[in-house]
Amino acid sequence: NAQINTEQVMRSGKNALAYNDYMLSIQYFNLAIQSEPNQAIPYFYRAIAKFNLEDFVGAEIDATEAIKRNPFIRDVFEVRGAARQLMRNYDGALGDYQKALDALPQNRHILYNMAIVYKENGDEAKSEKILKQLVQDSPDNYRAYRGLAILKLSDKDSIVALEYLDSTIRLNQTNYVDYMLRSYIEKDYDKALLDINEAIKLSPYSSMCYVVRAQLYYKMNN
């Protein structure tokens, strides 16, 4: 262990992480942890790598180890919160996101994630409050409009949902889900067909897009 150049190993691990070579980055972070097991940073970066490999249990464990060693790295709470959210540990996720917000109270990404967690946890009122505040503070936040659209769809308010989706797509034309959702609730079949075709162009291997288009063709007697 004494012969390991931890700084060089960490640099190599970060480079591998930057190039999305998560397995290789984990090998480097393993070496760094073996060399200096009391350091928080290698655990933090290994948590990120594991998260990107969808090893959410491993990401949560590594993030927790990083927090034990240094509770002042706020980004690690966001990583653990995201892992917990995807494992449906909503209370744990909310606690982590709140700690991350203590250092970054205006972080739009964390606030959006919190809003989604509140919705998934059944508290749609808090979710809507956060999303509306995000829209008010950042009118270009297309994710917040999308979140509000999904909330309104849950309430079966397709008219307002459609307005929010219009805003989302106006601000960002790269997400096929937005076009698919708008196509699904659009009453004008010609407009709906344009939207679902655009969704398929953006994501040609999404089976759900073809299901939505098939349903639309059926409504059009085609």
mmCIF file of C-alpha atoms in Angstrom:
data_model
loop_
_atom_site.group_PDB
_atom_site.id
_atom_site.type_symbol
_atom_site.label_atom_id
_atom_site.label_comp_id
_atom_site.label_asym_id
_atom_site.label_seq_id
_atom_site.Cartn_x
_atom_site.Cartn_y
_atom_site.Cartn_z
ATOM 1 C CA ASN A 1 0.000 0.000 0.000
ATOM 2 C CA ALA A 2 2.827 2.392 0.810
ATOM 3 C CA GLN A 3 4.048 2.165 -2.762
ATOM 4 C CA ILE A 4 0.757 3.365 -4.262
ATOM 5 C CA ASN A 5 0.762 6.952 -5.503
ATOM 6 C CA THR A 6 -2.756 7.789 -4.317
ATOM 7 C CA GLU A 7 -2.869 11.175 -6.007
ATOM 8 C CA GLN A 8 -2.001 9.646 -9.386
ATOM 9 C CA VAL A 9 -4.471 6.795 -8.871
ATOM 10 C CA MET A 10 -7.256 9.254 -8.053
ATOM 11 C CA ARG A 11 -6.422 11.334 -11.112
ATOM 12 C CA SER A 12 -6.612 8.227 -13.304
ATOM 13 C CA GLY A 13 -9.912 7.248 -11.694
ATOM 14 C CA LYS A 14 -11.428 10.664 -12.314
ATOM 15 C CA ASN A 15 -10.292 10.583 -15.939
ATOM 16 C CA ALA A 16 -11.891 7.163 -16.442
ATOM 17 C CA LEU A 17 -15.079 8.481 -14.800
ATOM 18 C CA ALA A 18 -15.088 11.497 -17.113
ATOM 19 C CA TYR A 19 -14.943 9.161 -20.114
ATOM 20 C CA ASN A 20 -17.795 7.041 -18.703
ATOM 21 C CA ASP A 21 -15.514 4.038 -18.136
ATOM 22 C CA TYR A 22 -17.101 3.274 -14.801
ATOM 23 C CA MET A 23 -15.672 -0.196 -14.279
ATOM 24 C CA LEU A 24 -12.123 1.052 -14.819
ATOM 25 C CA SER A 25 -12.680 4.057 -12.564
ATOM 26 C CA ILE A 26 -13.890 1.751 -9.787
ATOM 27 C CA GLN A 27 -10.660 -0.243 -10.026
ATOM 28 C CA TYR A 28 -8.653 2.942 -9.503
ATOM 29 C CA PHE A 29 -10.829 4.076 -6.604
ATOM 30 C CA ASN A 30 -10.463 0.626 -5.043
ATOM 31 C CA LEU A 31 -6.689 1.104 -5.073
ATOM 32 C CA ALA A 32 -7.019 4.557 -3.530
ATOM 33 C CA ILE A 33 -9.245 3.201 -0.768
ATOM 34 C CA GLN A 34 -6.808 0.379 -0.075
ATOM 35 C CA SER A 35 -4.013 2.909 0.176
ATOM 36 C CA GLU A 36 -5.832 5.513 2.280
ATOM 37 C CA PRO A 37 -8.988 3.966 3.767
ATOM 38 C CA ASN A 38 -9.725 6.998 5.942
ATOM 39 C CA GLN A 39 -10.160 9.382 3.003
ATOM 40 C CA ALA A 40 -13.736 10.277 1.990
ATOM 41 C CA ILE A 41 -13.134 11.370 -1.606
ATOM 42 C CA PRO A 42 -12.385 7.919 -3.111
ATOM 43 C CA TYR A 43 -15.642 6.590 -1.638
ATOM 44 C CA PHE A 44 -17.513 9.582 -3.021
ATOM 45 C CA TYR A 45 -16.242 9.076 -6.557
ATOM 46 C CA ARG A 46 -16.750 5.333 -6.383
ATOM 47 C CA ALA A 47 -20.351 5.997 -5.336
ATOM 48 C CA ILE A 48 -20.805 8.096 -8.495
ATOM 49 C CA ALA A 49 -19.350 5.323 -10.647
ATOM 50 C CA LYS A 50 -21.585 2.698 -9.066
ATOM 51 C CA PHE A 51 -24.622 4.953 -9.440
ATOM 52 C CA ASN A 52 -23.950 5.255 -13.171
ATOM 53 C CA LEU A 53 -23.722 1.451 -13.364
ATOM 54 C CA GLU A 54 -27.162 1.340 -11.673
ATOM 55 C CA ASP A 55 -25.667 -0.303 -8.596
ATOM 56 C CA PHE A 56 -27.754 1.876 -6.324
ATOM 57 C CA VAL A 57 -27.172 -0.259 -3.228
ATOM 58 C CA GLY A 58 -23.415 -0.001 -3.719
ATOM 59 C CA ALA A 59 -23.684 3.733 -4.396
ATOM 60 C CA GLU A 60 -25.631 4.258 -1.178
ATOM 61 C CA ILE A 61 -23.082 2.250 0.842
ATOM 62 C CA ASP A 62 -20.110 4.143 -0.594
ATOM 63 C CA ALA A 63 -21.805 7.510 -0.144
ATOM 64 C CA THR A 64 -22.504 6.623 3.482
ATOM 65 C CA GLU A 65 -18.834 5.680 3.985
ATOM 66 C CA ALA A 66 -17.795 9.025 2.497
ATOM 67 C CA ILE A 67 -20.183 10.883 4.833
ATOM 68 C CA LYS A 68 -18.798 9.018 7.856
ATOM 69 C CA ARG A 69 -15.326 10.255 6.974
ATOM 70 C CA ASN A 70 -16.294 13.782 5.949
ATOM 71 C CA PRO A 71 -19.880 15.019 6.445
ATOM 72 C CA PHE A 72 -19.063 18.375 4.872
ATOM 73 C CA ILE A 73 -18.908 17.160 1.264
ATOM 74 C CA ARG A 74 -22.433 18.233 0.355
ATOM 75 C CA ASP A 75 -22.415 16.692 -3.119
ATOM 76 C CA VAL A 76 -22.260 13.229 -1.588
ATOM 77 C CA PHE A 77 -25.682 13.765 0.004
ATOM 78 C CA GLU A 78 -27.120 14.431 -3.441
ATOM 79 C CA VAL A 79 -25.614 11.189 -4.776
ATOM 80 C CA ARG A 80 -26.948 9.162 -1.865
ATOM 81 C CA GLY A 81 -30.315 10.894 -2.123
ATOM 82 C CA ALA A 82 -30.597 9.982 -5.798
ATOM 83 C CA ALA A 83 -29.661 6.350 -5.068
ATOM 84 C CA ARG A 84 -32.236 6.179 -2.295
ATOM 85 C CA GLN A 85 -34.866 7.789 -4.498
ATOM 86 C CA LEU A 86 -34.378 5.122 -7.155
ATOM 87 C CA MET A 87 -34.649 2.431 -4.480
ATOM 88 C CA ARG A 88 -37.916 4.017 -3.296
ATOM 89 C CA ASN A 89 -36.464 5.033 0.070
ATOM 90 C CA TYR A 90 -38.252 8.357 -0.174
ATOM 91 C CA ASP A 91 -37.816 9.520 3.419
ATOM 92 C CA GLY A 92 -34.088 8.839 3.243
ATOM 93 C CA ALA A 93 -33.843 10.607 -0.109
ATOM 94 C CA LEU A 94 -35.658 13.688 1.185
ATOM 95 C CA GLY A 95 -33.359 13.859 4.207
ATOM 96 C CA ASP A 96 -30.284 13.718 1.986
ATOM 97 C CA TYR A 97 -31.591 16.286 -0.479
ATOM 98 C CA GLN A 98 -32.379 18.654 2.387
ATOM 99 C CA LYS A 99 -28.807 18.365 3.670
ATOM 100 C CA ALA A 100 -27.510 19.070 0.181
ATOM 101 C CA LEU A 101 -29.801 22.116 -0.009
ATOM 102 C CA ASP A 102 -28.413 23.472 3.273
ATOM 103 C CA ALA A 103 -25.261 24.290 1.312
ATOM 104 C CA LEU A 104 -26.929 24.969 -2.049
ATOM 105 C CA PRO A 105 -30.417 26.310 -1.250
ATOM 106 C CA GLN A 106 -31.146 27.436 -4.830
ATOM 107 C CA ASN A 107 -29.890 24.315 -6.611
ATOM 108 C CA ARG A 108 -32.538 23.683 -9.255
ATOM 109 C CA HIS A 109 -31.540 20.071 -9.857
ATOM 110 C CA ILE A 110 -31.869 19.099 -6.192
ATOM 111 C CA LEU A 111 -35.147 20.982 -5.807
ATOM 112 C CA TYR A 112 -36.560 19.238 -8.886
ATOM 113 C CA ASN A 113 -35.540 15.845 -7.498
ATOM 114 C CA MET A 114 -37.210 16.704 -4.194
ATOM 115 C CA ALA A 115 -40.393 17.616 -6.014
ATOM 116 C CA ILE A 116 -40.390 14.261 -7.804
ATOM 117 C CA VAL A 117 -39.794 12.417 -4.519
ATOM 118 C CA TYR A 118 -42.707 14.213 -2.886
ATOM 119 C CA LYS A 119 -44.943 13.194 -5.796
ATOM 120 C CA GLU A 120 -43.772 9.574 -5.658
ATOM 121 C CA ASN A 121 -44.328 9.617 -1.901
ATOM 122 C CA GLY A 122 -47.908 10.820 -2.337
ATOM 123 C CA ASP A 123 -47.477 14.455 -1.266
ATOM 124 C CA GLU A 124 -48.496 16.153 -4.506
ATOM 125 C CA ALA A 125 -49.172 19.487 -2.785
ATOM 126 C CA LYS A 126 -45.532 19.888 -1.723
ATOM 127 C CA SER A 127 -44.379 18.672 -5.109
ATOM 128 C CA GLU A 128 -46.484 21.263 -6.916
ATOM 129 C CA LYS A 129 -45.348 24.042 -4.568
ATOM 130 C CA ILE A 130 -41.672 23.363 -5.318
ATOM 131 C CA LEU A 131 -42.227 23.047 -9.056
ATOM 132 C CA LYS A 132 -44.207 26.291 -9.240
ATOM 133 C CA GLN A 133 -41.494 28.060 -7.272
ATOM 134 C CA LEU A 134 -38.906 26.702 -9.709
ATOM 135 C CA VAL A 135 -40.919 28.044 -12.644
ATOM 136 C CA GLN A 136 -41.287 31.415 -10.934
ATOM 137 C CA ASP A 137 -37.578 31.677 -10.117
ATOM 138 C CA SER A 138 -36.369 30.178 -13.413
ATOM 139 C CA PRO A 139 -38.885 30.577 -16.262
ATOM 140 C CA ASP A 140 -36.538 28.607 -18.536
ATOM 141 C CA ASN A 141 -36.632 25.493 -16.325
ATOM 142 C CA TYR A 142 -38.272 23.052 -18.737
ATOM 143 C CA ARG A 143 -37.981 20.155 -16.279
ATOM 144 C CA ALA A 144 -40.203 22.006 -13.809
ATOM 145 C CA TYR A 145 -42.880 22.468 -16.486
ATOM 146 C CA ARG A 146 -42.647 18.751 -17.277
ATOM 147 C CA GLY A 147 -43.084 17.903 -13.602
ATOM 148 C CA LEU A 148 -46.149 20.114 -13.378
ATOM 149 C CA ALA A 149 -47.570 18.500 -16.517
ATOM 150 C CA ILE A 150 -47.171 15.043 -14.999
ATOM 151 C CA LEU A 151 -48.857 16.229 -11.795
ATOM 152 C CA LYS A 152 -51.806 17.564 -13.764
ATOM 153 C CA LEU A 153 -52.055 14.331 -15.718
ATOM 154 C CA SER A 154 -52.284 12.514 -12.388
ATOM 155 C CA ASP A 155 -55.204 14.817 -11.555
ATOM 156 C CA LYS A 156 -56.712 14.073 -15.006
ATOM 157 C CA ASP A 157 -56.443 17.772 -15.895
ATOM 158 C CA SER A 158 -55.260 17.292 -19.463
ATOM 159 C CA ILE A 159 -55.943 20.900 -20.501
ATOM 160 C CA VAL A 160 -53.499 22.423 -18.007
ATOM 161 C CA ALA A 161 -51.077 19.521 -18.546
ATOM 162 C CA LEU A 162 -51.053 20.354 -22.247
ATOM 163 C CA GLU A 163 -50.181 23.988 -21.501
ATOM 164 C CA TYR A 164 -47.254 22.927 -19.343
ATOM 165 C CA LEU A 165 -46.025 20.518 -22.015
ATOM 166 C CA ASP A 166 -46.206 23.317 -24.577
ATOM 167 C CA SER A 167 -43.876 25.332 -22.345
ATOM 168 C CA THR A 168 -41.548 22.375 -21.838
ATOM 169 C CA ILE A 169 -41.208 21.721 -25.571
ATOM 170 C CA ARG A 170 -40.838 25.412 -26.374
ATOM 171 C CA LEU A 171 -37.818 25.516 -24.063
ATOM 172 C CA ASN A 172 -36.330 22.151 -24.997
ATOM 173 C CA GLN A 173 -36.957 20.102 -28.156
ATOM 174 C CA THR A 174 -34.677 17.157 -27.368
ATOM 175 C CA ASN A 175 -36.734 14.991 -25.009
ATOM 176 C CA TYR A 176 -38.912 12.433 -26.771
ATOM 177 C CA VAL A 177 -41.013 11.852 -23.635
ATOM 178 C CA ASP A 178 -42.405 15.390 -23.813
ATOM 179 C CA TYR A 179 -43.592 14.876 -27.384
ATOM 180 C CA MET A 180 -45.003 11.471 -26.528
ATOM 181 C CA LEU A 181 -46.972 12.821 -23.566
ATOM 182 C CA ARG A 182 -48.308 15.738 -25.556
ATOM 183 C CA SER A 183 -49.317 13.426 -28.379
ATOM 184 C CA TYR A 184 -51.138 11.189 -25.927
ATOM 185 C CA ILE A 185 -53.364 13.981 -24.564
ATOM 186 C CA GLU A 186 -53.669 16.193 -27.665
ATOM 187 C CA LYS A 187 -57.270 16.229 -28.970
ATOM 188 C CA ASP A 188 -56.260 17.371 -32.439
ATOM 189 C CA TYR A 189 -55.186 14.101 -34.057
ATOM 190 C CA ASP A 190 -53.123 15.773 -36.767
ATOM 191 C CA LYS A 191 -51.095 17.674 -34.173
ATOM 192 C CA ALA A 192 -50.801 14.532 -32.084
ATOM 193 C CA LEU A 193 -49.436 12.620 -35.078
ATOM 194 C CA LEU A 194 -46.774 15.278 -35.649
ATOM 195 C CA ASP A 195 -45.731 14.999 -32.007
ATOM 196 C CA ILE A 196 -45.495 11.220 -31.874
ATOM 197 C CA ASN A 197 -43.575 11.170 -35.155
ATOM 198 C CA GLU A 198 -41.103 13.631 -33.630
ATOM 199 C CA ALA A 199 -40.844 11.451 -30.527
ATOM 200 C CA ILE A 200 -40.010 8.424 -32.670
ATOM 201 C CA LYS A 201 -37.446 10.439 -34.604
ATOM 202 C CA LEU A 202 -35.756 11.343 -31.314
ATOM 203 C CA SER A 203 -36.013 7.839 -29.842
ATOM 204 C CA PRO A 204 -36.573 5.264 -32.610
ATOM 205 C CA TYR A 205 -36.182 2.288 -30.259
ATOM 206 C CA SER A 206 -38.768 3.351 -27.687
ATOM 207 C CA SER A 207 -41.508 0.733 -27.846
ATOM 208 C CA MET A 208 -43.953 2.960 -25.949
ATOM 209 C CA CYS A 209 -43.828 5.565 -28.717
ATOM 210 C CA TYR A 210 -45.047 2.989 -31.223
ATOM 211 C CA VAL A 211 -47.815 1.918 -28.850
ATOM 212 C CA VAL A 212 -48.972 5.539 -28.573
ATOM 213 C CA ARG A 213 -48.863 5.969 -32.352
ATOM 214 C CA ALA A 214 -50.799 2.742 -32.858
ATOM 215 C CA GLN A 215 -53.485 4.000 -30.474
ATOM 216 C CA LEU A 216 -53.581 7.283 -32.336
ATOM 217 C CA TYR A 217 -53.952 5.571 -35.725
ATOM 218 C CA TYR A 218 -56.787 3.545 -34.247
ATOM 219 C CA LYS A 219 -58.576 6.721 -33.151
ATOM 220 C CA MET A 220 -58.081 8.097 -36.675
ATOM 221 C CA ASN A 221 -59.659 4.940 -38.165
ATOM 222 C CA ASN A 222 -56.368 4.168 -39.866
#
